């Protein structure tokens, strides 16, 4: 069955970087895009960006340009999200989700990773 | 950038009533719109994709309609498990923004 398994809780200080992972299984890794979405406590969903696991294309939401890097490892079917220069407003749950090419909608989601940024 | 505006912010209903949720896009997205349901502590669940197609396993009481800039999610008869937050999301030019959400609460 399709699964997206995310790495565990992170606690970081302001200014630091965090790298989250999303290990996928149960489908052809190269045939689907993976998106990252975050949700601050009590807030709505915020789309961060998309990665094609084969490498091209990748696109980031304007709010994160210059601060985020999404990468993939085809040998382990894993995608990564690195967010730099963390600030308290980056405290949120981060989700990875599978996107089906040529359609709207993300059909499978990871369980989420909680990131807390605090001095 | 495209902006999605959902209304109402909160919808108070009793089980068995009909729910009508709206999503308006600041520019046309054609039929590239999806709807999600999110319950507390859970990731979102895809309900509708491409404006009107139910995702796998989604009950028939959920339906989506619309195109261009105006979209509607309808729950024909609300069940107790449907009290949750609903988000719309568009796909446009390699961007996938979300609306701010509509909370369906128990009246």
GROMACS .gro file of N, CA, C and O in nm, chain A residues 6-116:
model
  444
    6UNK      N    1   0.729   0.996   0.762
    6UNK     CA    2   0.811   1.114   0.790
    6UNK      C    3   0.898   1.096   0.914
    6UNK      O    4   0.865   1.016   1.003
    7UNK      N    5   1.004   1.173   0.919
    7UNK     CA    6   1.096   1.169   1.032
    7UNK      C    7   1.033   1.234   1.155
    7UNK      O    8   0.924   1.293   1.148
    8UNK      N    9   1.101   1.221   1.268
    8UNK     CA   10   1.043   1.258   1.396
    8UNK      C   11   1.056   1.405   1.432
    8UNK      O   12   1.116   1.486   1.362
    9UNK      N   13   1.000   1.435   1.547
    9UNK     CA   14   0.993   1.571   1.600
    9UNK      C   15   1.131   1.637   1.606
    9UNK      O   16   1.231   1.572   1.641
   10UNK      N   17   1.134   1.766   1.576
   10UNK     CA   18   1.257   1.844   1.580
   10UNK      C   19   1.237   1.967   1.669
   10UNK      O   20   1.130   2.029   1.667
   11UNK      N   21   1.339   2.001   1.745
   11UNK     CA   22   1.343   2.124   1.822
   11UNK      C   23   1.470   2.198   1.782
   11UNK      O   24   1.580   2.142   1.792
   12UNK      N   25   1.453   2.321   1.736
   12UNK     CA   26   1.566   2.398   1.684
   12UNK      C   27   1.567   2.538   1.745
   12UNK      O   28   1.463   2.590   1.786
   13UNK      N   29   1.684   2.598   1.743
   13UNK     CA   30   1.697   2.736   1.787
   13UNK      C   31   1.684   2.830   1.669
   13UNK      O   32   1.714   2.792   1.553
   14UNK      N   33   1.640   2.952   1.694
   14UNK     CA   34   1.631   3.052   1.585
   14UNK      C   35   1.765   3.065   1.514
   14UNK      O   36   1.871   3.066   1.577
   15UNK      N   37   1.756   3.073   1.380
   15UNK     CA   38   1.876   3.085   1.299
   15UNK      C   39   1.932   2.954   1.250
   15UNK      O   40   2.014   2.952   1.157
   16UNK      N   41   1.890   2.845   1.311
   16UNK     CA   42   1.939   2.713   1.272
   16UNK      C   43   1.868   2.664   1.147
   16UNK      O   44   1.779   2.730   1.092
   17UNK      N   45   1.909   2.546   1.100
   17UNK     CA   46   1.846   2.479   0.987
   17UNK      C   47   1.787   2.347   1.033
   17UNK      O   48   1.830   2.290   1.135
   18UNK      N   49   1.688   2.299   0.957
   18UNK     CA   50   1.629   2.168   0.985
   18UNK      C   51   1.614   2.094   0.853
   18UNK      O   52   1.586   2.155   0.749
   19UNK      N   53   1.637   1.964   0.858
   19UNK     CA   54   1.619   1.882   0.738
   19UNK      C   55   1.526   1.767   0.774
   19UNK      O   56   1.557   1.684   0.861
   20UNK      N   57   1.412   1.763   0.706
   20UNK     CA   58   1.310   1.662   0.731
   20UNK      C   59   1.310   1.561   0.617
   20UNK      O   60   1.341   1.594   0.502
   21UNK      N   61   1.272   1.438   0.650
   21UNK     CA   62   1.266   1.335   0.547
   21UNK      C   63   1.126   1.277   0.532
   21UNK      O   64   1.045   1.282   0.627
   22UNK      N   65   1.102   1.221   0.417
   22UNK     CA   66   0.972   1.160   0.383
   22UNK      C   67   1.003   1.038   0.298
   22UNK      O   68   1.037   1.050   0.179
   23UNK      N   69   0.998   0.921   0.359
   23UNK     CA   70   1.031   0.796   0.289
   23UNK      C   71   0.903   0.737   0.231
   23UNK      O   72   0.807   0.712   0.305
   24UNK      N   73   0.905   0.713   0.102
   24UNK     CA   74   0.785   0.665   0.034
   24UNK      C   75   0.797   0.517  -0.002
   24UNK      O   76   0.908   0.464  -0.017
   25UNK      N   77   0.683   0.452  -0.015
   25UNK     CA   78   0.679   0.312  -0.056
   25UNK      C   79   0.542   0.281  -0.114
   25UNK      O   80   0.446   0.355  -0.094
   26UNK      N   81   0.536   0.170  -0.188
   26UNK     CA   82   0.409   0.124  -0.241
   26UNK      C   83   0.369   0.181  -0.375
   26UNK      O   84   0.258   0.155  -0.421
   27UNK      N   85   0.458   0.261  -0.436
   27UNK     CA   86   0.429   0.315  -0.569
   27UNK      C   87   0.560   0.347  -0.640
   27UNK      O   88   0.666   0.348  -0.578
   28UNK      N   89   0.549   0.371  -0.769
   28UNK     CA   90   0.667   0.404  -0.849
   28UNK      C   91   0.711   0.546  -0.820
   28UNK      O   92   0.644   0.643  -0.858
   29UNK      N   93   0.823   0.557  -0.750
   29UNK     CA   94   0.870   0.686  -0.698
   29UNK      C   95   0.882   0.791  -0.808
   29UNK      O   96   0.844   0.907  -0.789
   30UNK      N   97   0.932   0.750  -0.923
   30UNK     CA   98   0.960   0.847  -1.030
   30UNK      C   99   0.836   0.894  -1.103
   30UNK      O  100   0.843   0.986  -1.184
   31UNK      N  101   0.721   0.832  -1.076
   31UNK     CA  102   0.600   0.863  -1.152
   31UNK      C  103   0.513   0.970  -1.086
   31UNK      O  104   0.410   1.009  -1.143
   32UNK      N  105   0.549   1.013  -0.967
   32UNK     CA  106   0.466   1.107  -0.892
   32UNK      C  107   0.551   1.221  -0.838
   32UNK      O  108   0.666   1.204  -0.805
   33UNK      N  109   0.486   1.338  -0.825
   33UNK     CA  110   0.550   1.449  -0.756
   33UNK      C  111   0.529   1.434  -0.606
   33UNK      O  112   0.437   1.366  -0.562
   34UNK      N  113   0.613   1.501  -0.530
   34UNK     CA  114   0.592   1.510  -0.385
   34UNK      C  115   0.589   1.658  -0.347
   34UNK      O  116   0.672   1.736  -0.393
   35UNK      N  117   0.492   1.693  -0.265
   35UNK     CA  118   0.475   1.829  -0.219
   35UNK      C  119   0.503   1.836  -0.070
   35UNK      O  120   0.486   1.736   0.002
   36UNK      N  121   0.540   1.955  -0.024
   36UNK     CA  122   0.552   1.982   0.119
   36UNK      C  123   0.451   2.090   0.156
   36UNK      O  124   0.438   2.192   0.086
   37UNK      N  125   0.383   2.067   0.267
   37UNK     CA  126   0.278   2.156   0.317
   37UNK      C  127   0.301   2.172   0.467
   37UNK      O  128   0.333   2.074   0.534
   38UNK      N  129   0.284   2.292   0.518
   38UNK     CA  130   0.300   2.308   0.662
   38UNK      C  131   0.175   2.369   0.723
   38UNK      O  132   0.093   2.431   0.654
   39UNK      N  133   0.163   2.349   0.855
   39UNK     CA  134   0.047   2.397   0.929
   39UNK      C  135   0.092   2.443   1.066
   39UNK      O  136   0.129   2.360   1.150
   40UNK      N  137   0.089   2.572   1.089
   40UNK     CA  138   0.121   2.627   1.220
   40UNK      C  139   0.008   2.590   1.317
   40UNK      O  140  -0.106   2.566   1.275
   41UNK      N  141   0.036   2.587   1.446
   41UNK     CA  142  -0.066   2.547   1.545
   41UNK      C  143  -0.194   2.630   1.532
   41UNK      O  144  -0.188   2.753   1.533
   42UNK      N  145  -0.306   2.562   1.514
   42UNK     CA  146  -0.435   2.629   1.505
   42UNK      C  147  -0.459   2.706   1.377
   42UNK      O  148  -0.560   2.777   1.366
   43UNK      N  149  -0.370   2.692   1.280
   43UNK     CA  150  -0.380   2.768   1.155
   43UNK      C  151  -0.412   2.677   1.037
   43UNK      O  152  -0.425   2.555   1.052
   44UNK      N  153  -0.422   2.737   0.920
   44UNK     CA  154  -0.454   2.663   0.800
   44UNK      C  155  -0.333   2.600   0.735
   44UNK      O  156  -0.221   2.602   0.788
   45UNK      N  157  -0.357   2.544   0.617
   45UNK     CA  158  -0.253   2.474   0.542
   45UNK      C  159  -0.178   2.572   0.451
   45UNK      O  160  -0.240   2.660   0.389
   46UNK      N  161  -0.047   2.557   0.444
   46UNK     CA  162   0.036   2.644   0.362
   46UNK      C  163   0.123   2.558   0.270
   46UNK      O  164   0.208   2.483   0.319
   47UNK      N  165   0.103   2.570   0.140
   47UNK     CA  166   0.183   2.495   0.044
   47UNK      C  167   0.323   2.555   0.036
   47UNK      O  168   0.337   2.678   0.021
   48UNK      N  169   0.424   2.470   0.044
   48UNK     CA  170   0.562   2.518   0.044
   48UNK      C  171   0.632   2.495  -0.090
   48UNK      O  172   0.714   2.578  -0.131
   49UNK      N  173   0.605   2.384  -0.154
   49UNK     CA  174   0.675   2.358  -0.279
   49UNK      C  175   0.655   2.216  -0.328
   49UNK      O  176   0.593   2.133  -0.261
   50UNK      N  177   0.710   2.190  -0.446
   50UNK     CA  178   0.696   2.062  -0.514
   50UNK      C  179   0.832   2.014  -0.561
   50UNK      O  180   0.916   2.095  -0.601
   51UNK      N  181   0.851   1.883  -0.553
   51UNK     CA  182   0.970   1.824  -0.612
   51UNK      C  183   0.930   1.706  -0.699
   51UNK      O  184   0.847   1.624  -0.661
   52UNK      N  185   0.987   1.702  -0.817
   52UNK     CA  186   0.980   1.584  -0.900
   52UNK      C  187   1.095   1.495  -0.856
   52UNK      O  188   1.210   1.536  -0.863
   53UNK      N  189   1.067   1.375  -0.807
   53UNK     CA  190   1.174   1.292  -0.753
   53UNK      C  191   1.289   1.264  -0.849
   53UNK      O  192   1.399   1.231  -0.804
   54UNK      N  193   1.263   1.277  -0.979
   54UNK     CA  194   1.374   1.258  -1.072
   54UNK      C  195   1.461   1.382  -1.082
   54UNK      O  196   1.564   1.381  -1.148
   55UNK      N  197   1.419   1.491  -1.018
   55UNK     CA  198   1.504   1.608  -1.006
   55UNK      C  199   1.450   1.735  -1.069
   55UNK      O  200   1.465   1.843  -1.015
   56UNK      N  201   1.383   1.723  -1.180
   56UNK     CA  202   1.334   1.842  -1.250
   56UNK      C  203   1.187   1.821  -1.285
   56UNK      O  204   1.153   1.716  -1.339
   57UNK      N  205   1.097   1.912  -1.264
   57UNK     CA  206   1.124   2.041  -1.203
   57UNK      C  207   1.103   2.040  -1.051
   57UNK      O  208   1.051   1.945  -0.996
   58UNK      N  209   1.147   2.146  -0.989
   58UNK     CA  210   1.119   2.175  -0.850
   58UNK      C  211   1.075   2.321  -0.845
   58UNK      O  212   1.129   2.404  -0.918
   59UNK      N  213   0.974   2.348  -0.765
   59UNK     CA  214   0.926   2.485  -0.753
   59UNK      C  215   0.888   2.513  -0.610
   59UNK      O  216   0.829   2.427  -0.543
   60UNK      N  217   0.919   2.633  -0.564
   60UNK     CA  218   0.892   2.670  -0.426
   60UNK      C  219   0.796   2.788  -0.422
   60UNK      O  220   0.799   2.876  -0.508
   61UNK      N  221   0.713   2.789  -0.319
   61UNK     CA  222   0.627   2.904  -0.296
   61UNK      C  223   0.713   3.028  -0.269
   61UNK      O  224   0.821   3.018  -0.209
   62UNK      N  225   0.662   3.141  -0.309
   62UNK     CA  226   0.740   3.265  -0.299
   62UNK      C  227   0.782   3.293  -0.155
   62UNK      O  228   0.891   3.344  -0.130
   63UNK      N  229   0.696   3.259  -0.059
   63UNK     CA  230   0.725   3.286   0.082
   63UNK      C  231   0.852   3.216   0.131
   63UNK      O  232   0.908   3.255   0.233
   64UNK      N  233   0.895   3.113   0.059
   64UNK     CA  234   1.007   3.032   0.106
   64UNK      C  235   1.128   3.040   0.013
   64UNK      O  236   1.231   2.977   0.040
   65UNK      N  237   1.116   3.115  -0.094
   65UNK     CA  238   1.226   3.127  -0.189
   65UNK      C  239   1.353   3.175  -0.118
   65UNK      O  240   1.350   3.269  -0.039
   66UNK      N  241   1.464   3.105  -0.143
   66UNK     CA  242   1.591   3.143  -0.083
   66UNK      C  243   1.616   3.081   0.053
   66UNK      O  244   1.728   3.090   0.107
   67UNK      N  245   1.515   3.018   0.110
   67UNK     CA  246   1.530   2.960   0.244
   67UNK      C  247   1.504   2.811   0.248
   67UNK      O  248   1.528   2.746   0.349
   68UNK      N  249   1.448   2.757   0.140
   68UNK     CA  250   1.409   2.617   0.139
   68UNK      C  251   1.480   2.544   0.024
   68UNK      O  252   1.505   2.602  -0.082
   69UNK      N  253   1.512   2.418   0.050
   69UNK     CA  254   1.567   2.332  -0.053
   69UNK      C  255   1.500   2.196  -0.042
   69UNK      O  256   1.494   2.138   0.068
   70UNK      N  257   1.448   2.148  -0.153
   70UNK     CA  258   1.387   2.015  -0.157
   70UNK      C  259   1.473   1.925  -0.245
   70UNK      O  260   1.510   1.964  -0.357
   71UNK      N  261   1.505   1.807  -0.195
   71UNK     CA  262   1.589   1.713  -0.268
   71UNK      C  263   1.527   1.574  -0.259
   71UNK      O  264   1.432   1.550  -0.182
   72UNK      N  265   1.583   1.483  -0.339
   72UNK     CA  266   1.533   1.346  -0.336
   72UNK      C  267   1.647   1.247  -0.350
   72UNK      O  268   1.754   1.281  -0.401
   73UNK      N  269   1.623   1.126  -0.303
   73UNK     CA  270   1.719   1.016  -0.315
   73UNK      C  271   1.645   0.899  -0.378
   73UNK      O  272   1.563   0.833  -0.310
   74UNK      N  273   1.670   0.875  -0.504
   74UNK     CA  274   1.597   0.769  -0.573
   74UNK      C  275   1.639   0.629  -0.528
   74UNK      O  276   1.567   0.533  -0.553
   75UNK      N  277   1.753   0.618  -0.461
   75UNK     CA  278   1.796   0.486  -0.414
   75UNK      C  279   1.716   0.440  -0.293
   75UNK      O  280   1.706   0.319  -0.266
   76UNK      N  281   1.658   0.536  -0.220
   76UNK     CA  282   1.578   0.502  -0.101
   76UNK      C  283   1.435   0.552  -0.112
   76UNK      O  284   1.357   0.541  -0.015
   77UNK      N  285   1.399   0.607  -0.227
   77UNK     CA  286   1.262   0.661  -0.248
   77UNK      C  287   1.224   0.762  -0.140
   77UNK      O  288   1.111   0.760  -0.089
   78UNK      N  289   1.317   0.848  -0.109
   78UNK     CA  290   1.298   0.945  -0.001
   78UNK      C  291   1.314   1.087  -0.054
   78UNK      O  292   1.403   1.113  -0.137
   79UNK      N  293   1.230   1.175  -0.007
   79UNK     CA  294   1.245   1.318  -0.037
   79UNK      C  295   1.278   1.391   0.092
   79UNK      O  296   1.243   1.345   0.202
   80UNK      N  297   1.346   1.504   0.076
   80UNK     CA  298   1.391   1.582   0.190
   80UNK      C  299   1.348   1.726   0.175
   80UNK      O  300   1.341   1.780   0.065
   81UNK      N  301   1.323   1.788   0.289
   81UNK     CA  302   1.295   1.932   0.296
   81UNK      C  303   1.395   1.992   0.393
   81UNK      O  304   1.402   1.951   0.509
   82UNK      N  305   1.471   2.088   0.344
   82UNK     CA  306   1.563   2.163   0.432
   82UNK      C  307   1.516   2.307   0.437
   82UNK      O  308   1.496   2.371   0.333
   83UNK      N  309   1.498   2.357   0.558
   83UNK     CA  310   1.455   2.495   0.580
   83UNK      C  311   1.561   2.564   0.664
   83UNK      O  312   1.597   2.514   0.773
   84UNK      N  313   1.610   2.676   0.614
   84UNK     CA  314   1.721   2.746   0.677
   84UNK      C  315   1.674   2.874   0.748
   84UNK      O  316   1.560   2.918   0.730
   85UNK      N  317   1.764   2.930   0.827
   85UNK     CA  318   1.738   3.056   0.897
   85UNK      C  319   1.604   3.052   0.971
   85UNK      O  320   1.519   3.138   0.955
   86UNK      N  321   1.587   2.949   1.051
   86UNK     CA  322   1.459   2.928   1.119
   86UNK      C  323   1.426   3.042   1.214
   86UNK      O  324   1.513   3.101   1.279
   87UNK      N  325   1.297   3.073   1.219
   87UNK     CA  326   1.245   3.171   1.314
   87UNK      C  327   1.125   3.110   1.384
   87UNK      O  328   1.075   3.005   1.343
   88UNK      N  329   1.078   3.177   1.488
   88UNK     CA  330   0.970   3.119   1.568
   88UNK      C  331   0.845   3.091   1.484
   88UNK      O  332   0.772   2.995   1.510
   89UNK      N  333   0.823   3.173   1.383
   89UNK     CA  334   0.705   3.154   1.297
   89UNK      C  335   0.711   3.027   1.213
   89UNK      O  336   0.612   2.988   1.151
   90UNK      N  337   0.825   2.963   1.209
   90UNK     CA  338   0.839   2.837   1.136
   90UNK      C  339   0.796   2.716   1.220
   90UNK      O  340   0.796   2.603   1.170
   91UNK      N  341   0.760   2.741   1.346
   91UNK     CA  342   0.710   2.633   1.430
   91UNK      C  343   0.577   2.584   1.372
   91UNK      O  344   0.481   2.662   1.361
   92UNK      N  345   0.574   2.458   1.335
   92UNK     CA  346   0.457   2.406   1.263
   92UNK      C  347   0.471   2.255   1.248
   92UNK      O  348   0.578   2.198   1.277
   93UNK      N  349   0.364   2.195   1.201
   93UNK     CA  350   0.371   2.056   1.154
   93UNK      C  351   0.392   2.058   1.004
   93UNK      O  352   0.321   2.130   0.932
   94UNK      N  353   0.489   1.983   0.958
   94UNK     CA  354   0.524   1.977   0.817
   94UNK      C  355   0.480   1.843   0.761
   94UNK      O  356   0.514   1.737   0.817
   95UNK      N  357   0.405   1.849   0.652
   95UNK     CA  358   0.355   1.729   0.586
   95UNK      C  359   0.419   1.713   0.448
   95UNK      O  360   0.436   1.812   0.376
   96UNK      N  361   0.449   1.591   0.411
   96UNK     CA  362   0.474   1.561   0.270
   96UNK      C  363   0.348   1.495   0.214
   96UNK      O  364   0.270   1.433   0.289
   97UNK      N  365   0.327   1.510   0.085
   97UNK     CA  366   0.207   1.456   0.023
   97UNK      C  367   0.236   1.420  -0.123
   97UNK      O  368   0.316   1.488  -0.189
   98UNK      N  369   0.170   1.317  -0.171
   98UNK     CA  370   0.190   1.273  -0.309
   98UNK      C  371   0.095   1.346  -0.401
   98UNK      O  372  -0.026   1.351  -0.376
   99UNK      N  373   0.148   1.399  -0.509
   99UNK     CA  374   0.066   1.465  -0.609
   99UNK      C  375   0.063   1.383  -0.737
   99UNK      O  376   0.164   1.326  -0.776
  100UNK      N  377  -0.053   1.377  -0.798
  100UNK     CA  378  -0.068   1.302  -0.922
  100UNK      C  379  -0.047   1.398  -1.039
  100UNK      O  380  -0.118   1.498  -1.048
  101UNK      N  381   0.050   1.371  -1.126
  101UNK     CA  382   0.073   1.462  -1.239
  101UNK      C  383  -0.052   1.485  -1.321
  101UNK      O  384  -0.134   1.395  -1.339
  102UNK      N  385  -0.068   1.608  -1.366
  102UNK     CA  386  -0.177   1.649  -1.454
  102UNK      C  387  -0.313   1.655  -1.385
  102UNK      O  388  -0.415   1.676  -1.451
  103UNK      N  389  -0.318   1.635  -1.256
  103UNK     CA  390  -0.444   1.654  -1.183
  103UNK      C  391  -0.417   1.743  -1.062
  103UNK      O  392  -0.305   1.757  -1.017
  104UNK      N  393  -0.524   1.802  -1.012
  104UNK     CA  394  -0.514   1.874  -0.885
  104UNK      C  395  -0.525   1.771  -0.774
  104UNK      O  396  -0.566   1.659  -0.796
  105UNK      N  397  -0.488   1.807  -0.655
  105UNK     CA  398  -0.511   1.719  -0.543
  105UNK      C  399  -0.392   1.633  -0.504
  105UNK      O  400  -0.319   1.583  -0.590
  106UNK      N  401  -0.375   1.614  -0.374
  106UNK     CA  402  -0.271   1.529  -0.318
  106UNK      C  403  -0.341   1.410  -0.253
  106UNK      O  404  -0.417   1.429  -0.157
  107UNK      N  405  -0.313   1.289  -0.305
  107UNK     CA  406  -0.397   1.177  -0.265
  107UNK      C  407  -0.347   1.100  -0.143
  107UNK      O  408  -0.427   1.033  -0.077
  108UNK      N  409  -0.220   1.106  -0.113
  108UNK     CA  410  -0.166   1.041   0.006
  108UNK      C  411  -0.076   1.139   0.080
  108UNK      O  412   0.000   1.214   0.017
  109UNK      N  413  -0.083   1.133   0.213
  109UNK     CA  414  -0.010   1.226   0.298
  109UNK      C  415   0.073   1.150   0.400
  109UNK      O  416   0.032   1.041   0.447
  110UNK      N  417   0.186   1.209   0.438
  110UNK     CA  418   0.259   1.159   0.552
  110UNK      C  419   0.188   1.197   0.681
  110UNK      O  420   0.091   1.273   0.680
  111UNK      N  421   0.239   1.145   0.790
  111UNK     CA  422   0.174   1.168   0.920
  111UNK      C  423   0.208   1.303   0.980
  111UNK      O  424   0.144   1.345   1.076
  112UNK      N  425   0.307   1.370   0.923
  112UNK     CA  426   0.347   1.501   0.972
  112UNK      C  427   0.467   1.496   1.065
  112UNK      O  428   0.486   1.398   1.138
  113UNK      N  429   0.548   1.602   1.062
  113UNK     CA  430   0.662   1.619   1.152
  113UNK      C  431   0.647   1.753   1.223
  113UNK      O  432   0.635   1.857   1.157
  114UNK      N  433   0.648   1.750   1.354
  114UNK     CA  434   0.639   1.873   1.431
  114UNK      C  435   0.777   1.935   1.446
  114UNK      O  436   0.871   1.868   1.491
  115UNK      N  437   0.787   2.061   1.407
  115UNK     CA  438   0.911   2.137   1.424
  115UNK      C  439   0.881   2.253   1.518
  115UNK      O  440   0.788   2.330   1.495
  116UNK      N  441   0.959   2.262   1.624
  116UNK     CA  442   0.946   2.373   1.719
  116UNK      C  443   1.073   2.454   1.715
  116UNK      O  444   1.184   2.400   1.727
   0.00000   0.00000   0.00000
